[in-house]
Coordinates of C-alpha atoms in Angstrom, one line a residue:
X12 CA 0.0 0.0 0.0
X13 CA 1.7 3.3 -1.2
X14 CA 2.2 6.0 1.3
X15 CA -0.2 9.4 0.6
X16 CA 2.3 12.3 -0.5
X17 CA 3.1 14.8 2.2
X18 CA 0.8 18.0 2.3
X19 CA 2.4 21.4 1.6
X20 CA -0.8 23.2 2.1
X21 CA -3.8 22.4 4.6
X22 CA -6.2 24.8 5.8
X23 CA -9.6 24.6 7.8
X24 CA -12.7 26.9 7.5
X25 CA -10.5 29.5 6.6
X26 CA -12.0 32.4 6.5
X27 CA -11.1 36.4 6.1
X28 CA -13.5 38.9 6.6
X29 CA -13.4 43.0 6.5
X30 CA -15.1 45.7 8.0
X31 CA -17.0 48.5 5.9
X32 CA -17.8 51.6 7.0
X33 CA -20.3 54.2 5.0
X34 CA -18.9 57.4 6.8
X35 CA -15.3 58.4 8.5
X36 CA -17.0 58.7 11.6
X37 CA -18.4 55.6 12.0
X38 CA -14.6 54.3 12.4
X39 CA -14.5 56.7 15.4
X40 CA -17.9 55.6 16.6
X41 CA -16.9 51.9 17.0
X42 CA -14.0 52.3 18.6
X43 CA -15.6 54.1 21.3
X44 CA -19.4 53.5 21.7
X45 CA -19.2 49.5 22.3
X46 CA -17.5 49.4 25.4
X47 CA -19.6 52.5 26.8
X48 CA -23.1 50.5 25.7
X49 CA -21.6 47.5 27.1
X50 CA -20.7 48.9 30.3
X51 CA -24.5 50.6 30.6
X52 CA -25.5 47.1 30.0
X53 CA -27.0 48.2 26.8
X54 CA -27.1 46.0 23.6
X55 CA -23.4 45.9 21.4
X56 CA -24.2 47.6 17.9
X57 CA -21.7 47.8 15.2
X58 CA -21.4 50.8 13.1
X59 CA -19.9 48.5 10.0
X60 CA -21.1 46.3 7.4
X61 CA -18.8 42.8 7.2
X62 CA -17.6 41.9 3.9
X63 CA -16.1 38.4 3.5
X64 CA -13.7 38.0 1.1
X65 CA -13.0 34.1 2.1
X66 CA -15.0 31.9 3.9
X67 CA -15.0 28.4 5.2
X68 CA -12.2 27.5 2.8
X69 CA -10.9 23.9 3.7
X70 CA -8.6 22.4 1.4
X71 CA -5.5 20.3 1.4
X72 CA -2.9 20.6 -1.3
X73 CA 0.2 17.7 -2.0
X74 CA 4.0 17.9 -2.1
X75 CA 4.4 18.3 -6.1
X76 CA 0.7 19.5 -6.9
X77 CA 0.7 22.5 -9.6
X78 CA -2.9 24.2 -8.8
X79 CA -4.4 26.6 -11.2
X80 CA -6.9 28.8 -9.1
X81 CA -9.5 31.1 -11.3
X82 CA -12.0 33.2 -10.5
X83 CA -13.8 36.4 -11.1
X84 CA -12.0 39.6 -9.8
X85 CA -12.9 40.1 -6.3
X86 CA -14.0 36.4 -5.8
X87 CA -11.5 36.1 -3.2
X88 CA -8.4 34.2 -5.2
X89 CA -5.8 37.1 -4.2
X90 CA -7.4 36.8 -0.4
X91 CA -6.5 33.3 -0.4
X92 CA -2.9 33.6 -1.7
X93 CA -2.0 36.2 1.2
X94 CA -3.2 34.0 3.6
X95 CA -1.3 31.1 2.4
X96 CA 2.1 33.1 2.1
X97 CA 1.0 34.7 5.9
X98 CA 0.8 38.1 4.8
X99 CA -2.2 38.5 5.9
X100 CA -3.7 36.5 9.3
X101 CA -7.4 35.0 9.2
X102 CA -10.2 35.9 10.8
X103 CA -11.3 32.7 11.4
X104 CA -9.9 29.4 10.6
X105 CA -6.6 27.7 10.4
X106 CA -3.8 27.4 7.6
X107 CA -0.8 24.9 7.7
X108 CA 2.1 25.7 5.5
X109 CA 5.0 23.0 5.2
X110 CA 8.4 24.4 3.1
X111 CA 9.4 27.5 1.7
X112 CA 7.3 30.1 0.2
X113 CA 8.4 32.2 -2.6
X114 CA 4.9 34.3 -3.2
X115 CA 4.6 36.8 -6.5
X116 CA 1.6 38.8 -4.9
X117 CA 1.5 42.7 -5.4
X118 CA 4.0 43.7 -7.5
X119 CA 6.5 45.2 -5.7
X120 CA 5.8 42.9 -2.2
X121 CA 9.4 42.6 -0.5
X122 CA 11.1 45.2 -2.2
X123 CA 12.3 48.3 -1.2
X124 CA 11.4 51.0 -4.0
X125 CA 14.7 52.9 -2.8
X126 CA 17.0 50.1 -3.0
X127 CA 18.7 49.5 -6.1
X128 CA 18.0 45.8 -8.1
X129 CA 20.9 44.9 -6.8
X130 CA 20.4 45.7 -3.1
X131 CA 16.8 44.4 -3.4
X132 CA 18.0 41.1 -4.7
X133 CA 20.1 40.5 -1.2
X134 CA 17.1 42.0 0.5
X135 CA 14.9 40.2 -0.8
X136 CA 16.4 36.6 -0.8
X137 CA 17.2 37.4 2.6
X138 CA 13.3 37.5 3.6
X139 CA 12.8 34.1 1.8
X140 CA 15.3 32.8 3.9
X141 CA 18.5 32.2 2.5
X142 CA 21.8 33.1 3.9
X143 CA 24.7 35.4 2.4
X144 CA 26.8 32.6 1.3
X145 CA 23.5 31.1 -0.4
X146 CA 22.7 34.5 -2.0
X147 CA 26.5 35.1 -3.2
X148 CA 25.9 31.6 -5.3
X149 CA 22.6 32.6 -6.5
X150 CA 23.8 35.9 -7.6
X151 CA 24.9 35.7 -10.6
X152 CA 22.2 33.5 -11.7
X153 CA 19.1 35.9 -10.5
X154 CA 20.8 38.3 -12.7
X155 CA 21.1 36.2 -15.9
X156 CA 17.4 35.3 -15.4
X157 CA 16.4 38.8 -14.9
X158 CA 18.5 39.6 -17.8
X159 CA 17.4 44.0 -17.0
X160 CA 21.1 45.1 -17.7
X161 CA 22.1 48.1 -16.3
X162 CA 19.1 48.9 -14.2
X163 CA 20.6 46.3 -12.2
X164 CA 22.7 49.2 -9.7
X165 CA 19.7 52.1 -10.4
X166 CA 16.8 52.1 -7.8
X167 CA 13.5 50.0 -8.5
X168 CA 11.5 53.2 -8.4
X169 CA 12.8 53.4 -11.9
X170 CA 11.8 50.1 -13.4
X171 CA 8.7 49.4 -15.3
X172 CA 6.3 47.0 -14.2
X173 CA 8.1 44.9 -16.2
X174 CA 11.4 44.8 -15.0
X175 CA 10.1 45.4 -12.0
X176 CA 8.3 41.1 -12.0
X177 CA 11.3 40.3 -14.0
X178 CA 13.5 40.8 -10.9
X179 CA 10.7 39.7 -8.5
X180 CA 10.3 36.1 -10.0
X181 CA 13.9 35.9 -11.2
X182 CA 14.8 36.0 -7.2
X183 CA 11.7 33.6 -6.2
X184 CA 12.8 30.9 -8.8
X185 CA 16.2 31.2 -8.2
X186 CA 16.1 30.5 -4.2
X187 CA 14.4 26.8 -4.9
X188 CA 11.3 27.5 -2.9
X189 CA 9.2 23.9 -2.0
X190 CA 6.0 26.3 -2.6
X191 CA 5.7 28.9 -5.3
X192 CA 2.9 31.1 -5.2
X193 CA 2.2 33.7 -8.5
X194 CA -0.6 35.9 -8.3
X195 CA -1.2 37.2 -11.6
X196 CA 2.1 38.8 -11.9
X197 CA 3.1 37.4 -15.0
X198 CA 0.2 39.3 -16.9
X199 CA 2.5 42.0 -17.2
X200 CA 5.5 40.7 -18.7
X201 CA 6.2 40.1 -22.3
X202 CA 5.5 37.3 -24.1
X203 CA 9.0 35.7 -24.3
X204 CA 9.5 36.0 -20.5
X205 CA 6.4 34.5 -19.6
X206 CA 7.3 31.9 -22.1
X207 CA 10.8 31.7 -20.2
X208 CA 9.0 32.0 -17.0
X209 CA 6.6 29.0 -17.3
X210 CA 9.5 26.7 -18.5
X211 CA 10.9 27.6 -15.4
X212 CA 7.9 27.1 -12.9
X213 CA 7.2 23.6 -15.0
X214 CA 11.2 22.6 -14.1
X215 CA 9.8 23.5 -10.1
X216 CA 7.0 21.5 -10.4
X217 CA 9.2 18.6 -12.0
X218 CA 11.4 18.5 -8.8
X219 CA 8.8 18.4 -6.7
X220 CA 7.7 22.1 -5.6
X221 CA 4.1 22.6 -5.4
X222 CA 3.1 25.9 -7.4
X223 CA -0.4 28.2 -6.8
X224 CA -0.9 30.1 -9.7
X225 CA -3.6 32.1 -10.0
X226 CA -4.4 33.7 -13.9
X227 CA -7.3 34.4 -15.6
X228 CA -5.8 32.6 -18.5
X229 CA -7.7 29.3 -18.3
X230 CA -5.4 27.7 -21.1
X231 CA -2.2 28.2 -19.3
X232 CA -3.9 26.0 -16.4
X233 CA -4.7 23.4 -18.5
X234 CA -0.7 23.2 -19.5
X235 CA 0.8 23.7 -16.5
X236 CA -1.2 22.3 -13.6
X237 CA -2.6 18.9 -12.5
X238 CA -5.4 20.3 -10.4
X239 CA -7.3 23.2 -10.9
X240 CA -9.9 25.2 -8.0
X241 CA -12.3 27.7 -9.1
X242 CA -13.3 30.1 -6.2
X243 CA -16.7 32.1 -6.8
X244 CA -17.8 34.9 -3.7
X245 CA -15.1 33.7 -1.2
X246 CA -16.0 30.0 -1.3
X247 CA -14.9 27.0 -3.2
X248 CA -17.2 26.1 -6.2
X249 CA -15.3 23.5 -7.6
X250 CA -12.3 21.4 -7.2
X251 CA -10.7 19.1 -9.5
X252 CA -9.4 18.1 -12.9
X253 CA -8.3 21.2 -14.4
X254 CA -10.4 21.0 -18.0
X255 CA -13.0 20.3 -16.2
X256 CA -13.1 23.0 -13.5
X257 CA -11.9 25.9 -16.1
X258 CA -14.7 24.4 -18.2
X259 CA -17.0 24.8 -16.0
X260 CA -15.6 28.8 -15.0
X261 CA -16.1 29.4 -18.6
X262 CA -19.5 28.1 -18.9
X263 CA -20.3 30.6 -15.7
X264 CA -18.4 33.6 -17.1
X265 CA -19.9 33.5 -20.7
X266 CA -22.7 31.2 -20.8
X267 CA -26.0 34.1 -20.4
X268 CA -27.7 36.0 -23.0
X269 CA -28.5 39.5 -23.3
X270 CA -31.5 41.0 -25.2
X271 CA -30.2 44.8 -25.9
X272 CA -28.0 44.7 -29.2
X273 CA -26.6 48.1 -29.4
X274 CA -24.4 47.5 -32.2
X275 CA -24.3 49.8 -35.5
X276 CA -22.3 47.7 -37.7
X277 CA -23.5 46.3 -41.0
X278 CA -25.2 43.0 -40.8
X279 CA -23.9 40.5 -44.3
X280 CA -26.4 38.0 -45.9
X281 CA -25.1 34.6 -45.2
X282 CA -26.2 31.4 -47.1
X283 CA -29.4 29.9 -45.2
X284 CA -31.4 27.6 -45.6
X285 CA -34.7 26.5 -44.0
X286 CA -35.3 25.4 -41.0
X287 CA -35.7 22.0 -42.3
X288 CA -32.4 22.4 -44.8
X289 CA -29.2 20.7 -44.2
X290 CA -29.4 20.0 -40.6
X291 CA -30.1 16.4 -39.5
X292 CA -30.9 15.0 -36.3
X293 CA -28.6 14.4 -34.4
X294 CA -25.8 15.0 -37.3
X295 CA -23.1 16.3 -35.3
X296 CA -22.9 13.5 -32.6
X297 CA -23.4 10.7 -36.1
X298 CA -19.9 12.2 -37.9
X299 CA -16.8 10.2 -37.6
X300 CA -14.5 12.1 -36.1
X301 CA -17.2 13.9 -33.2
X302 CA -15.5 14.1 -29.8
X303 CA -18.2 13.2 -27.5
X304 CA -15.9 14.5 -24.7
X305 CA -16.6 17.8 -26.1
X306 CA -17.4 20.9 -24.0
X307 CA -20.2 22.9 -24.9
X308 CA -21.8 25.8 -23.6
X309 CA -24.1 29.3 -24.8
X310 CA -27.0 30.7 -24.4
X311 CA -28.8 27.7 -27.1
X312 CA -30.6 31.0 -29.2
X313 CA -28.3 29.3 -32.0
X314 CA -27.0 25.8 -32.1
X315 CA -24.5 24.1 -34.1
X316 CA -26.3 20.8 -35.5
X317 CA -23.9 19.5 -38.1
X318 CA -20.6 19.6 -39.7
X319 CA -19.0 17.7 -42.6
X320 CA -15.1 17.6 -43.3
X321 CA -13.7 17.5 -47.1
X322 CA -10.6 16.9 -48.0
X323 CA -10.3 19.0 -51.5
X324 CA -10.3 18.8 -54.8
X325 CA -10.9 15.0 -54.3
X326 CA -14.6 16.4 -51.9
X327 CA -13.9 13.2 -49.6
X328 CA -15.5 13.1 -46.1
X329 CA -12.8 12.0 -43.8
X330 CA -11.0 13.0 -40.3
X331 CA -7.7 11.7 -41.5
X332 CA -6.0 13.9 -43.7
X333 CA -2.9 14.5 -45.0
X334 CA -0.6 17.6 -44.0
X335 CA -0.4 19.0 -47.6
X336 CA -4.3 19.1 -47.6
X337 CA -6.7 21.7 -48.4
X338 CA -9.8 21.3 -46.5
X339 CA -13.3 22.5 -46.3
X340 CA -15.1 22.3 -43.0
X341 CA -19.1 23.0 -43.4
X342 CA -20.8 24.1 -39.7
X343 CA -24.6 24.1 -39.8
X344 CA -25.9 26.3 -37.4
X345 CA -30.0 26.7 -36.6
X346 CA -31.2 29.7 -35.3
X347 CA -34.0 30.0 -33.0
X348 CA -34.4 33.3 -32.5
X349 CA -33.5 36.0 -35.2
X350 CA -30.0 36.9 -35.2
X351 CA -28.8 40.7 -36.7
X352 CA -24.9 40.6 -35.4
X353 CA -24.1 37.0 -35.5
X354 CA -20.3 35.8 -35.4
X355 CA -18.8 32.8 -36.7
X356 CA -15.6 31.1 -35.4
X357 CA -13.2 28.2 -35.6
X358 CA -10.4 26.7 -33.3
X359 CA -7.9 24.7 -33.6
X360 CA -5.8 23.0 -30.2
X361 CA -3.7 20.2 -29.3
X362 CA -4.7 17.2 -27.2
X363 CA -2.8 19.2 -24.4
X364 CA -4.7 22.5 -24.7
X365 CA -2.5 24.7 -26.5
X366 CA -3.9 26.7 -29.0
X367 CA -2.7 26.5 -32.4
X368 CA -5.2 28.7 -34.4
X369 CA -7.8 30.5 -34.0
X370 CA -10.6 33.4 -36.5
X371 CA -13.4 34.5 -36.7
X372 CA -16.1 36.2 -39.3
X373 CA -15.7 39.6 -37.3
X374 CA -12.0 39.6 -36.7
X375 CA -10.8 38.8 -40.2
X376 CA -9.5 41.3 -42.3
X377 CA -11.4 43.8 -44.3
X378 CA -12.9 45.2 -41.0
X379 CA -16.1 43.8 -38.8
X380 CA -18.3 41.5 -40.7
X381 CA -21.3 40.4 -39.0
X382 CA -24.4 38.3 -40.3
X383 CA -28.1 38.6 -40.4
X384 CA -30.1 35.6 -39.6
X385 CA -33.7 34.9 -39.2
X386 CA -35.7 32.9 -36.5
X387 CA -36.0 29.3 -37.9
X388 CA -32.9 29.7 -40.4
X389 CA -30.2 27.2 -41.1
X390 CA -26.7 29.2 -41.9
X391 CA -24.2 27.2 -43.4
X392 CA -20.5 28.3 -43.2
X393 CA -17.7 27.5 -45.1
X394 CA -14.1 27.3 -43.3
X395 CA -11.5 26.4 -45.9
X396 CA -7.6 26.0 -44.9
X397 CA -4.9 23.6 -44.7
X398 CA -2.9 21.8 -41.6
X399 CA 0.6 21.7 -41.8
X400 CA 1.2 20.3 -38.9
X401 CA 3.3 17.4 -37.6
X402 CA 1.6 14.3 -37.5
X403 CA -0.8 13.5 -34.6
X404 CA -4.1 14.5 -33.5
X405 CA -5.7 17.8 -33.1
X406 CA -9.4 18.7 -32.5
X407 CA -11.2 21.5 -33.9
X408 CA -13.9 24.0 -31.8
X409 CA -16.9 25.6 -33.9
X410 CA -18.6 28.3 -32.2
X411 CA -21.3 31.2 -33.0
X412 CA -22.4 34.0 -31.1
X413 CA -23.5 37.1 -31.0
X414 CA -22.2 41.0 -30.6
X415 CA -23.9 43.0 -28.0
X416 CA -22.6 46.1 -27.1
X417 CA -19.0 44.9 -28.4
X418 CA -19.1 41.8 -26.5
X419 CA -19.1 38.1 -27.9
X420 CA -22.3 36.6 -26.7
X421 CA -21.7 32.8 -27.0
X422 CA -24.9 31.3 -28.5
X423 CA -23.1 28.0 -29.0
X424 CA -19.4 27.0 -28.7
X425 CA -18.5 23.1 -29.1
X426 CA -15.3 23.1 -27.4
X427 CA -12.8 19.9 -28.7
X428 CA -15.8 18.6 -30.6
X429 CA -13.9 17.5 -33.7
X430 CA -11.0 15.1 -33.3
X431 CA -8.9 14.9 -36.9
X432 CA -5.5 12.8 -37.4
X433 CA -3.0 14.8 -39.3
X434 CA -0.5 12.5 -41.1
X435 CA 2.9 14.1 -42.5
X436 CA 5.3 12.1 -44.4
X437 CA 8.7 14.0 -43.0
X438 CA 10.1 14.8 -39.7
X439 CA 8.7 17.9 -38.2
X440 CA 10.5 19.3 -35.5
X441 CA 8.1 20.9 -33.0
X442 CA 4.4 21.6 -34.4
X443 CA 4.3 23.2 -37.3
X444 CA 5.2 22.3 -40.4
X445 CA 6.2 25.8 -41.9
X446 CA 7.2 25.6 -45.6
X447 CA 11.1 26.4 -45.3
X448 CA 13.4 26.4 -48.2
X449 CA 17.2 26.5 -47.1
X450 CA 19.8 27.6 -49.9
X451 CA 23.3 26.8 -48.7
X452 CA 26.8 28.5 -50.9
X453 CA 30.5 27.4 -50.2
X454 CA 33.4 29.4 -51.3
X455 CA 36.8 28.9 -50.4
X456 CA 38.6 31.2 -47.7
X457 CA 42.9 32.0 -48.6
X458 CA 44.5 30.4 -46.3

C-alpha cells in the first residue's frame, strides 16, 4: 500500500473577513461606543457592514501539486494567496504551510522602491530565507534570469512594471522554494519572458515544488497544472481536474444572454437555408471524427447541429488527412431566434490545450463582418484551410455568437468537438510544419 504524499498546504474553515464603513465617523464611533453601551448594559451595535472576502475554505494541497486557481476579480483568489504566504492573518480558521514560500503577490511585495535591483536582490532573498553565502551563489544566476542590464545598480522606483516582476520572480525561482505562489504577476511581462517564466515554474514543479498560480488565463492552467480550484464569492465552487473546473468557470463567465444589441455595424447576408435544410438530427454526434468528450456551452438561441469535413479537390469526407491538404469544413448552425450581429468562429488545439489557431467572421481582415439571420434559419458556413502540422491528433472547436454592445455573446461554442489525425510524411521538429526552403553557398577562404 503506497504511502499518501506529504501536504504542503492544509487549511480549515479558513475564512477572512473585512469591515465597511459608510462614513469616516463611523470608524471613530466603533471604537468608542461598544464598550460605553456595554458597560450601561445596553445592547453591542456595530457601526460596520462585514464583507467576506473568504470563507469556510478547507482544502488540502500535495507535495508536487501545480494548482491553477480562477476566478472572477474580487472572488477572493488574491485573499486566499496572502493568507497562504502569511501576509495576511485570518479571521477565522486555520492554515498549515509545510516548506518554503516564494509568493509573487503585489508587485512590488518585498522590495524596497529605494534600494537598487541589486540591493533588493540581497534583501529580498534574505526574507525568503536564504543566507549570504547562499545569496553570493545565486547571484549571478538571478541576474542572468532577470536579464534588465544596467538597471541592475539604479533604484527599482525606476523600473517598469516589467522589470520590476522580471527581478521579482527571477529571485523567487532562483532560491528553490518547496511552494511557489504567482498571483497574476506574469500578466505583465512580455510574451517571451512569460514563455521563459513558465518553463521555469514547469522545471519547479518537476522537482517536486508545489506551485499556486492564480491567472485568468484558463489555457495556461490546463498546460501547466494537474489540479485546478475555481473560487466564486469567497467560497470554493469547484475542485478538480483542471479542464473540467476551467470548463465549468467558462461556462459561468460566458454562458447568459442578453437582449439589448446596441451595435451599428453592417449586418452581411449569409447562405441559409430552411429550418428544415441541411441540418439532421442528431448530425453532429453521427460524424466520424465527433469528440463526445466535447465541452459545450451558450446561451442555445443558435445551435451548431452539423458539420462535414472535405478533404479537396478529391470532396472526400474524412477525419484523416494528409498535411499537404486543403480542406473545407461545413458548420450548420439553426437559429432559434432571429439573429442581426451574428459571429462565426473556428479553433484549432492540441490534445494538451494549446492553441494552435484561431478566427473569426468579425476579426478577419477587411474590417467587422457580421451576419443577419432569421428565427428558424439554417446558416451554413464554409471554413477552408490547410494543416501543416506534424503528424498527430488535433481537435477543432466551432462556435457562433452574437455581438452586444462589443461583446461576444456565446450562442453555441463546441469546445474539442472535432478530433482529426493529421499525417505528414517528413520529420517535423516541433508543431508546425512551416514551408522552409534553405539555400546553402561554399566558397573557399585563402588560407
Amino acid at each position: 500500500m503506497s504511502r499518501p504524499e506529504p501536504l504542503a498546504i492544509r487549511t480549515h474553515a479558513l475564512s477572512k473577513c473585512y469591515q465597511s464603513y459608510s462614513h469616516p465617523s463611523h470608524r471613530l464611533l466603533q471604537s468608542l461606543l461598544p464598550r460605553l453601551r456595554a458597560r450601561l448594559g445596553k445592547a453591542p451595535r456595530n457601526y460596520f457592514t462585514e464583507h467576506w472576502a473568504l470563507r469556510d475554505v478547507s482544502l488540502t494541497i500535495e507535495r508536487g501539486q501545480s494548482v491553477g486557481i480562477v476566478g472572477r476579480n474580487g472572488a477572493g483568489k488574491s485573499t486566499f494567496l496572502q493568507l497562504v504566504s502569511g501576509v495576511l492573518a485570518p479571521t477565522a480558521g486555520q492554515v498549515e504551510v509545510s516548506g518554503r514560500v516564494a509568493a509573487l503577490l503585489e508587485l512590488g511585495s518585498g522590495f524596497n522602491p529605494e534600494f537598487t535591483g541589486r540591493q533588493n536582490i540581497h534583501f529580498n532573498a534574505a526574507i525568503l530565507g536564504m543566507s549570504s553565502r547562499q545569496i553570493q551563489e545565486k547571484f549571478d544566476e538571478i541576474v542572468e534570469f532577470a536579464d534588465i542590464g544596467d538597471y541592475l545598480d539604479m533604484p527599482v522606483n525606476t523600473y517598469s512594471t516589467g522589470m520590476f516582476m522580471r527581478l521579482a520572480f527571477s529571485v523567487s525561482y532562483c532560491v528553490e522554494p518547496e511552494i511557489l505562489i504567482v498571483d497574476e504577476a506574469l500578466a505583465v511581462g512580455d510574451a517571451k519572458f512569460q514563455a521563459k517564466c513558465y518553463r521555469k515554474i514547469d522545471d519547479l514543479i518537476k522537482r517536486g515544488s508545489t506551485v499556486l498560480l492564480v491567472t485568468h488565463s484558463t489555457e495556461q492552467v490546463v498546460r501547466h497544472c494537474n489540479r485546478a480550484i475555481w473560487i466564486d464569492a469567497g467560497q470554493v465552487r469547484q475542485d478538480g481536474d483542471p479542464k473540467e473546473v476551467t470548463n465549468a468557470y467558462l461556462v459561468d463567465l460566458f454562458g447568459y444572454s442578453e437582449d439589448s444589441r446596441t451595435s451599428n455595424a453592417p449586418a452581411l447576408p449569409v447562405k441559409t437555408s430552411g429550418a428544415r435544410g441541411g441540418a439532421t438530427s442528431g448530425g453532429y454526434e453521427s460524424r466520424t471524427g465527433y469528440n463526445r468528450d466535447e465541452f459545450r456551452y451558450g446561451t442555445g438561441d443558435a445551435t451548431i447541429t452539423d458539420f462535414e469535413l472535405l478533404s479537396l479537390p478529391s470532396g472526400s469526407s474524412e477525419t484523416v488527412v494528409l498535411a499537404s491538404d486543403q480542406l473545407k469544413l461545413t458548420a450548420r448552425v439553426r437559429f432559434r431566434r432571429a439573429c442581426d450581429q451574428a459571429i462565426f468562429g473556428i479553433q484549432l488545439r492540441t490534445p494538451d490545450g494549446v492553441l494552435l489557431f484561431a478566427d473569426n467572421t468579425r476579426d478577419q481582415g477587411g474590417g467587422a463582418r457580421y451576419y443577419a439571420v432569421e428565427a428558424g434559419q439554417v446558416a451554413e458556413v464554409d471554413y477552408h484551410f490547410a494543416l501543416p502540422l506534424a503528424s498527430g491528433d488535433y481537435f477543432l472547436t466551432l462556435g457562433v455568437s452574437e455581438d452586444v454592445a462589443g461583446k461576444n455573446v456565446p450562442l453555441d461554442r463546441r469546445f474539442d468537438s472535432i478530433q482529426i489525425h493529421v499525417t505528414n510524411g517528413r520529420i517535423v521538429h516541433g508543431i508546425m510544419d512551416i514551408p522552409l526552403e534553405i539555400n546553402v553557398s561554399t566558397r573557399s577562404v585563402g588560407t
